[in-house]
Amino acid sequence: MVFEKVMNTIRNHNLIEKGDKIVLGISGGPDSVCLLHVLNRLKEELDIEIYAAHLNHQIRGLEAQRDALFVSQLCKELGIIFFVKSIDVPKYCEEKGMSLEDGARKLRYEMFYEIKEKTKSDKIAIGHNMNDQAETILMRIMRGTGLKGLRGIEYKRDGCLIRPILDLSRDEIEQYCEKYDLNPRIDQTNLESIYTRNKIRLELLPYMRDNFNPNIIESIVRMSKNLKNDSDFIDNEVQKVFNDILENGENENCIEISMPIYTKLHNAIKSRVIRYGVKKILGDTNFIDQVHIDDVMSLESNSKIDKMIILPRGMFAYRKKDSIILSDKELVTEEIEFCYNIPYNGFIKIKDINKVVQTEIISIDRYKSMRLGKNSKGFDFNKVKGGVVIRNREQGDKIKLAVGSKKIKDLFIDLKIPKEERCRIPIVLDEVGVMCVGDYRLSEDYKIDENTREVLKITFNNL
């Protein structure tokens, strides 16, 4: 029965192809020993090669040494090439500030991929089972997962990570090991309620089975399979819009999501766009929970412009004026300094900010007959004192507005100008004070009135 179930899982989910080389992660416990034995029976039928990989975490002392010895003996009996690696996981986790669970998992998978590369293998097989599936789903529910998390563990991930015994229950696996006298190792820490997963396995699931549903594991797994279809449909829609929503394409470390397009999407698509972006950068979304996705989605509000959110695994989310930026690098604002004298009739190129500033003194009559664009400003030339300069903002700069004086810093905040752009906004001054802030605001002290005879016209154009 077990053998047939595994064969059906492999066929239904296209997990293994003829001629595949497979790195199989083996701890020595019932799950991985069962997986190794079953795939070894399939070697000739599927024309596959198997390499076993065991990591000694150095967590359980002598017992860990016995695990490694058991694995090596089993592989010799089955004629399977095996790799054993020993790493001081507790020391690694202490240095990296990680939990033992997270650190052991990270190093284990790094070893699998390293062996896959060295052996030029096609797949990595992991011994997750149906009980693991139910436990994982319950853990994700407790963390407030969304539909994506309720899918549970995938049969295949990234085209190479496969789980051929995901449809087997733990009881079926143990019975299989007993039938073939495999005598797998038992990790005693799995029998202690010291980790969240162990508590779910040893306390929560038995309580649910005894008090609510004797088939609770099968019911949870059936639910995840039903939800997978809905999730697949939504994911297909996300892939259709993802490239259209990118502001400046995508690169290895940074993805910029266009707000004008993003805000029009349904929330179900929005959350997956964020998750999809994280996966593009990190390679997966492990430890990025729904609460973190919700935090990023909250940046949509205009009140969050220039805000930053720190996410797990060194990820950052930034809200800019017209975009949300996801990156695994902290964005550092580059301050630009420039200062130029402006001729009264002529132009000056400011390469620092990619601008050309053109000036012209004209009569009031000619000025009134002109149709000025948004990028041009007119000043009462008689009110200008001394020479005129153009420079970047400086601390303490103020401008006179109809409602009174306002600090340039506060004006930028009111105008929702992103922090990294503020040093690029040209400030025009005479010897007395600020005449204008780029083409955004003109000072009341230099406005044209009924007494104006000559106008200083200043136009800002891009290089």
mmCIF file of N, CA, C and O in Angstrom, residues 347-427:
data_model
loop_
_atom_site.group_PDB
_atom_site.id
_atom_site.type_symbol
_atom_site.label_atom_id
_atom_site.label_comp_id
_atom_site.label_asym_id
_atom_site.label_seq_id
_atom_site.Cartn_x
_atom_site.Cartn_y
_atom_site.Cartn_z
ATOM 1 N N PHE A 347 21.498 81.539 -19.457
ATOM 2 C CA PHE A 347 21.127 80.235 -18.890
ATOM 3 C C PHE A 347 22.347 79.612 -18.242
ATOM 4 O O PHE A 347 23.494 80.005 -18.490
ATOM 5 N N ILE A 348 22.072 78.617 -17.407
ATOM 6 C CA ILE A 348 23.141 77.887 -16.737
ATOM 7 C C ILE A 348 22.737 76.421 -16.622
ATOM 8 O O ILE A 348 21.583 76.102 -16.344
ATOM 9 N N LYS A 349 23.695 75.541 -16.913
ATOM 10 C CA LYS A 349 23.446 74.106 -16.788
ATOM 11 C C LYS A 349 23.889 73.635 -15.405
ATOM 12 O O LYS A 349 24.998 73.932 -14.972
ATOM 13 N N ILE A 350 23.010 72.896 -14.748
ATOM 14 C CA ILE A 350 23.335 72.337 -13.432
ATOM 15 C C ILE A 350 23.303 70.810 -13.574
ATOM 16 O O ILE A 350 22.255 70.181 -13.415
ATOM 17 N N LYS A 351 24.452 70.247 -13.906
ATOM 18 C CA LYS A 351 24.507 68.815 -14.161
ATOM 19 C C LYS A 351 24.237 67.989 -12.905
ATOM 20 O O LYS A 351 23.796 66.848 -12.993
ATOM 21 N N ASP A 352 24.470 68.584 -11.728
ATOM 22 C CA ASP A 352 24.247 67.867 -10.470
ATOM 23 C C ASP A 352 22.808 67.368 -10.370
ATOM 24 O O ASP A 352 22.548 66.308 -9.802
ATOM 25 N N ILE A 353 21.871 68.158 -10.884
ATOM 26 C CA ILE A 353 20.452 67.798 -10.776
ATOM 27 C C ILE A 353 19.800 67.643 -12.148
ATOM 28 O O ILE A 353 18.577 67.578 -12.254
ATOM 29 N N ASN A 354 20.646 67.632 -13.195
ATOM 30 C CA ASN A 354 20.146 67.419 -14.559
ATOM 31 C C ASN A 354 19.137 68.499 -14.979
ATOM 32 O O ASN A 354 18.102 68.205 -15.565
ATOM 33 N N LYS A 355 19.470 69.773 -14.693
ATOM 34 C CA LYS A 355 18.572 70.880 -15.014
ATOM 35 C C LYS A 355 19.290 71.966 -15.811
ATOM 36 O O LYS A 355 20.502 72.160 -15.682
ATOM 37 N N VAL A 356 18.506 72.686 -16.623
ATOM 38 C CA VAL A 356 18.949 73.926 -17.262
ATOM 39 C C VAL A 356 18.066 75.040 -16.722
ATOM 40 O O VAL A 356 16.830 74.936 -16.773
ATOM 41 N N VAL A 357 18.688 76.087 -16.188
ATOM 42 C CA VAL A 357 17.931 77.229 -15.656
ATOM 43 C C VAL A 357 18.143 78.414 -16.591
ATOM 44 O O VAL A 357 19.273 78.854 -16.805
ATOM 45 N N GLN A 358 17.045 78.920 -17.150
ATOM 46 C CA GLN A 358 17.120 80.031 -18.110
ATOM 47 C C GLN A 358 16.470 81.264 -17.504
ATOM 48 O O GLN A 358 15.392 81.174 -16.887
ATOM 49 N N THR A 359 17.116 82.434 -17.655
ATOM 50 C CA THR A 359 16.589 83.681 -17.095
ATOM 51 C C THR A 359 16.428 84.741 -18.178
ATOM 52 O O THR A 359 17.155 84.755 -19.175
ATOM 53 N N GLU A 360 15.467 85.633 -17.935
ATOM 54 C CA GLU A 360 15.213 86.699 -18.906
ATOM 55 C C GLU A 360 14.480 87.836 -18.195
ATOM 56 O O GLU A 360 13.540 87.596 -17.433
ATOM 57 N N ILE A 361 14.954 89.070 -18.443
ATOM 58 C CA ILE A 361 14.260 90.245 -17.907
ATOM 59 C C ILE A 361 13.382 90.815 -19.012
ATOM 60 O O ILE A 361 13.860 91.159 -20.099
ATOM 61 N N ILE A 362 12.080 90.905 -18.740
ATOM 62 C CA ILE A 362 11.128 91.360 -19.760
ATOM 63 C C ILE A 362 10.192 92.397 -19.154
ATOM 64 O O ILE A 362 10.066 92.525 -17.931
ATOM 65 N N SER A 363 9.524 93.149 -20.022
ATOM 66 C CA SER A 363 8.575 94.164 -19.542
ATOM 67 C C SER A 363 7.320 93.476 -19.010
ATOM 68 O O SER A 363 7.004 92.340 -19.374
ATOM 69 N N ILE A 364 6.589 94.206 -18.176
ATOM 70 C CA ILE A 364 5.360 93.662 -17.607
ATOM 71 C C ILE A 364 4.324 93.394 -18.688
ATOM 72 O O ILE A 364 3.564 92.419 -18.614
ATOM 73 N N ASP A 365 4.296 94.272 -19.723
ATOM 74 C CA ASP A 365 3.319 94.077 -20.792
ATOM 75 C C ASP A 365 3.601 92.779 -21.563
ATOM 76 O O ASP A 365 2.681 92.023 -21.888
ATOM 77 N N ARG A 366 4.885 92.569 -21.867
ATOM 78 C CA ARG A 366 5.233 91.337 -22.582
ATOM 79 C C ARG A 366 4.935 90.112 -21.710
ATOM 80 O O ARG A 366 4.459 89.081 -22.192
ATOM 81 N N TYR A 367 5.217 90.235 -20.421
ATOM 82 C CA TYR A 367 4.985 89.117 -19.493
ATOM 83 C C TYR A 367 3.501 88.744 -19.477
ATOM 84 O O TYR A 367 3.146 87.549 -19.528
ATOM 85 N N LYS A 368 2.646 89.764 -19.427
ATOM 86 C CA LYS A 368 1.204 89.519 -19.370
ATOM 87 C C LYS A 368 0.675 88.880 -20.656
ATOM 88 O O LYS A 368 -0.343 88.185 -20.641
ATOM 89 N N SER A 369 1.382 89.120 -21.750
ATOM 90 C CA SER A 369 0.931 88.570 -23.025
ATOM 91 C C SER A 369 1.409 87.122 -23.236
ATOM 92 O O SER A 369 0.994 86.454 -24.178
ATOM 93 N N MET A 370 2.293 86.680 -22.354
ATOM 94 C CA MET A 370 2.862 85.334 -22.499
ATOM 95 C C MET A 370 2.006 84.294 -21.781
ATOM 96 O O MET A 370 1.313 84.602 -20.805
ATOM 97 N N ARG A 371 2.081 83.063 -22.257
ATOM 98 C CA ARG A 371 1.441 81.937 -21.582
ATOM 99 C C ARG A 371 2.548 81.099 -20.949
ATOM 100 O O ARG A 371 3.257 80.367 -21.633
ATOM 101 N N LEU A 372 2.709 81.253 -19.641
ATOM 102 C CA LEU A 372 3.796 80.568 -18.937
ATOM 103 C C LEU A 372 3.440 79.112 -18.634
ATOM 104 O O LEU A 372 2.305 78.808 -18.256
ATOM 105 N N GLY A 373 4.430 78.243 -18.780
ATOM 106 C CA GLY A 373 4.245 76.853 -18.386
ATOM 107 C C GLY A 373 4.461 76.691 -16.895
ATOM 108 O O GLY A 373 4.918 77.616 -16.202
ATOM 109 N N LYS A 374 4.152 75.511 -16.379
ATOM 110 C CA LYS A 374 4.295 75.244 -14.946
ATOM 111 C C LYS A 374 5.743 75.355 -14.486
ATOM 112 O O LYS A 374 6.024 75.676 -13.327
ATOM 113 N N ASN A 375 6.678 75.176 -15.434
ATOM 114 C CA ASN A 375 8.092 75.178 -15.068
ATOM 115 C C ASN A 375 8.712 76.574 -15.112
ATOM 116 O O ASN A 375 9.925 76.718 -14.966
ATOM 117 N N SER A 376 7.892 77.620 -15.309
ATOM 118 C CA SER A 376 8.401 79.003 -15.340
ATOM 119 C C SER A 376 7.814 79.814 -14.196
ATOM 120 O O SER A 376 6.646 79.635 -13.834
ATOM 121 N N LYS A 377 8.610 80.731 -13.652
ATOM 122 C CA LYS A 377 8.159 81.614 -12.576
ATOM 123 C C LYS A 377 8.521 83.053 -12.927
ATOM 124 O O LYS A 377 9.589 83.321 -13.496
ATOM 125 N N GLY A 378 7.629 83.988 -12.573
ATOM 126 C CA GLY A 378 7.889 85.403 -12.808
ATOM 127 C C GLY A 378 8.035 86.162 -11.491
ATOM 128 O O GLY A 378 7.217 85.989 -10.578
ATOM 129 N N PHE A 379 9.077 87.000 -11.386
ATOM 130 C CA PHE A 379 9.346 87.765 -10.166
ATOM 131 C C PHE A 379 9.367 89.244 -10.503
ATOM 132 O O PHE A 379 9.814 89.643 -11.592
ATOM 133 N N ASP A 380 8.919 90.086 -9.567
ATOM 134 C CA ASP A 380 9.044 91.534 -9.709
ATOM 135 C C ASP A 380 10.529 91.863 -9.613
ATOM 136 O O ASP A 380 11.126 91.753 -8.539
ATOM 137 N N PHE A 381 11.116 92.273 -10.730
ATOM 138 C CA PHE A 381 12.558 92.473 -10.773
ATOM 139 C C PHE A 381 13.009 93.574 -9.832
ATOM 140 O O PHE A 381 14.115 93.524 -9.281
ATOM 141 N N ASN A 382 12.153 94.535 -9.575
ATOM 142 C CA ASN A 382 12.508 95.645 -8.689
ATOM 143 C C ASN A 382 12.648 95.190 -7.238
ATOM 144 O O ASN A 382 13.296 95.857 -6.425
ATOM 145 N N LYS A 383 12.036 94.030 -6.911
ATOM 146 C CA LYS A 383 12.096 93.524 -5.536
ATOM 147 C C LYS A 383 13.311 92.630 -5.304
ATOM 148 O O LYS A 383 13.603 92.261 -4.167
ATOM 149 N N VAL A 384 14.001 92.283 -6.394
ATOM 150 C CA VAL A 384 15.185 91.429 -6.269
ATOM 151 C C VAL A 384 16.360 92.281 -5.813
ATOM 152 O O VAL A 384 16.659 93.322 -6.401
ATOM 153 N N LYS A 385 17.049 91.839 -4.770
ATOM 154 C CA LYS A 385 18.153 92.599 -4.195
ATOM 155 C C LYS A 385 19.485 91.899 -4.486
ATOM 156 O O LYS A 385 19.700 90.758 -4.077
ATOM 157 N N GLY A 386 20.366 92.598 -5.189
ATOM 158 C CA GLY A 386 21.696 92.072 -5.464
ATOM 159 C C GLY A 386 21.668 90.919 -6.457
ATOM 160 O O GLY A 386 20.751 90.769 -7.266
ATOM 161 N N GLY A 387 22.714 90.103 -6.386
ATOM 162 C CA GLY A 387 22.822 88.972 -7.305
ATOM 163 C C GLY A 387 21.910 87.815 -6.896
ATOM 164 O O GLY A 387 21.427 87.737 -5.762
ATOM 165 N N VAL A 388 21.684 86.910 -7.868
ATOM 166 C CA VAL A 388 20.809 85.757 -7.630
ATOM 167 C C VAL A 388 21.640 84.486 -7.736
ATOM 168 O O VAL A 388 22.462 84.335 -8.645
ATOM 169 N N VAL A 389 21.430 83.582 -6.800
ATOM 170 C CA VAL A 389 22.114 82.285 -6.821
ATOM 171 C C VAL A 389 21.084 81.162 -6.803
ATOM 172 O O VAL A 389 19.930 81.355 -6.381
ATOM 173 N N ILE A 390 21.529 80.005 -7.244
ATOM 174 C CA ILE A 390 20.698 78.802 -7.176
ATOM 175 C C ILE A 390 21.526 77.709 -6.501
ATOM 176 O O ILE A 390 22.682 77.482 -6.857
ATOM 177 N N ARG A 391 20.941 77.073 -5.495
ATOM 178 C CA ARG A 391 21.687 76.060 -4.737
ATOM 179 C C ARG A 391 20.719 75.031 -4.177
ATOM 180 O O ARG A 391 19.498 75.131 -4.328
ATOM 181 N N ASN A 392 21.311 74.008 -3.533
ATOM 182 C CA ASN A 392 20.495 73.020 -2.844
ATOM 183 C C ASN A 392 20.020 73.607 -1.514
ATOM 184 O O ASN A 392 20.525 74.640 -1.053
ATOM 185 N N ARG A 393 19.063 72.971 -0.898
ATOM 186 C CA ARG A 393 18.524 73.463 0.376
ATOM 187 C C ARG A 393 19.597 73.431 1.458
ATOM 188 O O ARG A 393 20.528 72.617 1.431
ATOM 189 N N GLU A 394 19.437 74.317 2.422
ATOM 190 C CA GLU A 394 20.310 74.338 3.593
ATOM 191 C C GLU A 394 19.446 74.428 4.839
ATOM 192 O O GLU A 394 18.307 74.905 4.791
ATOM 193 N N GLN A 395 19.999 73.938 5.937
ATOM 194 C CA GLN A 395 19.252 73.950 7.188
ATOM 195 C C GLN A 395 18.859 75.382 7.557
ATOM 196 O O GLN A 395 19.667 76.298 7.490
ATOM 197 N N GLY A 396 17.602 75.576 7.924
ATOM 198 C CA GLY A 396 17.110 76.889 8.325
ATOM 199 C C GLY A 396 16.481 77.696 7.208
ATOM 200 O O GLY A 396 15.921 78.775 7.457
ATOM 201 N N ASP A 397 16.555 77.221 5.952
ATOM 202 C CA ASP A 397 15.933 77.935 4.828
ATOM 203 C C ASP A 397 14.437 78.094 5.058
ATOM 204 O O ASP A 397 13.753 77.160 5.490
ATOM 205 N N LYS A 398 13.930 79.304 4.761
ATOM 206 C CA LYS A 398 12.499 79.591 4.880
ATOM 207 C C LYS A 398 12.020 80.316 3.636
ATOM 208 O O LYS A 398 12.797 80.966 2.942
ATOM 209 N N ILE A 399 10.731 80.216 3.385
ATOM 210 C CA ILE A 399 10.121 80.928 2.268
ATOM 211 C C ILE A 399 8.860 81.619 2.768
ATOM 212 O O ILE A 399 8.137 81.091 3.614
ATOM 213 N N LYS A 400 8.591 82.825 2.242
ATOM 214 C CA LYS A 400 7.407 83.594 2.647
ATOM 215 C C LYS A 400 6.226 83.170 1.770
ATOM 216 O O LYS A 400 6.251 83.342 0.554
ATOM 217 N N LEU A 401 5.193 82.623 2.403
ATOM 218 C CA LEU A 401 3.974 82.219 1.702
ATOM 219 C C LEU A 401 2.818 83.092 2.155
ATOM 220 O O LEU A 401 2.956 83.912 3.083
ATOM 221 N N ALA A 402 1.664 82.937 1.535
ATOM 222 C CA ALA A 402 0.501 83.764 1.882
ATOM 223 C C ALA A 402 0.092 83.569 3.338
ATOM 224 O O ALA A 402 -0.449 84.472 3.974
ATOM 225 N N VAL A 403 0.371 82.360 3.866
ATOM 226 C CA VAL A 403 -0.024 82.056 5.251
ATOM 227 C C VAL A 403 1.093 82.348 6.236
ATOM 228 O O VAL A 403 0.968 82.053 7.423
ATOM 229 N N GLY A 404 2.186 82.934 5.766
ATOM 230 C CA GLY A 404 3.310 83.230 6.642
ATOM 231 C C GLY A 404 4.556 82.486 6.202
ATOM 232 O O GLY A 404 4.564 81.786 5.188
ATOM 233 N N SER A 405 5.638 82.650 6.956
ATOM 234 C CA SER A 405 6.895 81.980 6.615
ATOM 235 C C SER A 405 6.809 80.490 6.937
ATOM 236 O O SER A 405 6.180 80.088 7.912
ATOM 237 N N LYS A 406 7.450 79.684 6.090
ATOM 238 C CA LYS A 406 7.476 78.236 6.312
ATOM 239 C C LYS A 406 8.877 77.712 6.024
ATOM 240 O O LYS A 406 9.517 78.116 5.047
ATOM 241 N N LYS A 407 9.329 76.826 6.888
ATOM 242 C CA LYS A 407 10.623 76.198 6.645
ATOM 243 C C LYS A 407 10.538 75.341 5.383
ATOM 244 O O LYS A 407 9.518 74.694 5.125
ATOM 245 N N ILE A 408 11.625 75.361 4.611
ATOM 246 C CA ILE A 408 11.661 74.555 3.389
ATOM 247 C C ILE A 408 11.454 73.072 3.714
ATOM 248 O O ILE A 408 10.769 72.349 2.986
ATOM 249 N N LYS A 409 12.014 72.637 4.839
ATOM 250 C CA LYS A 409 11.852 71.237 5.267
ATOM 251 C C LYS A 409 10.376 70.897 5.421
ATOM 252 O O LYS A 409 9.916 69.851 4.947
ATOM 253 N N ASP A 410 9.617 71.784 6.078
ATOM 254 C CA ASP A 410 8.183 71.539 6.284
ATOM 255 C C ASP A 410 7.413 71.615 4.970
ATOM 256 O O ASP A 410 6.439 70.878 4.767
ATOM 257 N N LEU A 411 7.872 72.500 4.077
ATOM 258 C CA LEU A 411 7.220 72.604 2.772
ATOM 259 C C LEU A 411 7.382 71.298 1.991
ATOM 260 O O LEU A 411 6.424 70.802 1.376
ATOM 261 N N PHE A 412 8.580 70.724 2.026
ATOM 262 C CA PHE A 412 8.821 69.449 1.341
ATOM 263 C C PHE A 412 7.914 68.352 1.899
ATOM 264 O O PHE A 412 7.397 67.513 1.153
ATOM 265 N N ILE A 413 7.740 68.360 3.215
ATOM 266 C CA ILE A 413 6.865 67.355 3.840
ATOM 267 C C ILE A 413 5.427 67.542 3.366
ATOM 268 O O ILE A 413 4.743 66.584 3.014
ATOM 269 N N ASP A 414 4.978 68.814 3.337
ATOM 270 C CA ASP A 414 3.603 69.115 2.885
ATOM 271 C C ASP A 414 3.402 68.681 1.430
ATOM 272 O O ASP A 414 2.320 68.202 1.061
ATOM 273 N N LEU A 415 4.424 68.881 0.614
ATOM 274 C CA LEU A 415 4.335 68.543 -0.813
ATOM 275 C C LEU A 415 4.583 67.057 -1.079
ATOM 276 O O LEU A 415 4.491 66.615 -2.220
ATOM 277 N N LYS A 416 4.896 66.308 0.006
ATOM 278 C CA LYS A 416 5.148 64.860 -0.094
ATOM 279 C C LYS A 416 6.286 64.542 -1.069
ATOM 280 O O LYS A 416 6.217 63.591 -1.850
ATOM 281 N N ILE A 417 7.337 65.351 -1.006
ATOM 282 C CA ILE A 417 8.511 65.106 -1.832
ATOM 283 C C ILE A 417 9.401 64.094 -1.114
ATOM 284 O O ILE A 417 9.786 64.319 0.036
ATOM 285 N N PRO A 418 9.711 62.967 -1.742
ATOM 286 C CA PRO A 418 10.545 61.948 -1.092
ATOM 287 C C PRO A 418 11.872 62.518 -0.596
ATOM 288 O O PRO A 418 12.439 63.419 -1.212
ATOM 289 N N LYS A 419 12.363 61.987 0.508
ATOM 290 C CA LYS A 419 13.588 62.501 1.118
ATOM 291 C C LYS A 419 14.765 62.521 0.159
ATOM 292 O O LYS A 419 15.548 63.467 0.140
ATOM 293 N N GLU A 420 14.901 61.439 -0.635
ATOM 294 C CA GLU A 420 16.074 61.353 -1.497
ATOM 295 C C GLU A 420 16.024 62.350 -2.647
ATOM 296 O O GLU A 420 17.021 62.581 -3.319
ATOM 297 N N GLU A 421 14.864 62.969 -2.892
ATOM 298 C CA GLU A 421 14.735 63.938 -3.989
ATOM 299 C C GLU A 421 14.894 65.384 -3.502
ATOM 300 O O GLU A 421 15.076 66.291 -4.308
ATOM 301 N N ARG A 422 14.816 65.585 -2.194
ATOM 302 C CA ARG A 422 14.775 66.955 -1.673
ATOM 303 C C ARG A 422 16.064 67.725 -1.926
ATOM 304 O O ARG A 422 16.027 68.951 -2.132
ATOM 305 N N CYS A 423 17.204 67.029 -1.900
ATOM 306 C CA CYS A 423 18.472 67.740 -2.128
ATOM 307 C C CYS A 423 18.631 68.125 -3.596
ATOM 308 O O CYS A 423 19.544 68.876 -3.946
ATOM 309 N N ARG A 424 17.755 67.609 -4.466
ATOM 310 C CA ARG A 424 17.824 67.914 -5.900
ATOM 311 C C ARG A 424 16.888 69.055 -6.301
ATOM 312 O O ARG A 424 16.874 69.473 -7.457
ATOM 313 N N ILE A 425 16.091 69.534 -5.359
ATOM 314 C CA ILE A 425 15.174 70.642 -5.657
ATOM 315 C C ILE A 425 15.957 71.960 -5.588
ATOM 316 O O ILE A 425 16.504 72.306 -4.539
ATOM 317 N N PRO A 426 16.032 72.723 -6.686
ATOM 318 C CA PRO A 426 16.811 73.967 -6.676
ATOM 319 C C PRO A 426 16.126 75.077 -5.879
ATOM 320 O O PRO A 426 14.923 75.306 -6.017
ATOM 321 N N ILE A 427 16.906 75.736 -5.036
ATOM 322 C CA ILE A 427 16.418 76.885 -4.255
ATOM 323 C C ILE A 427 17.036 78.152 -4.872
ATOM 324 O O ILE A 427 18.262 78.256 -4.986
#
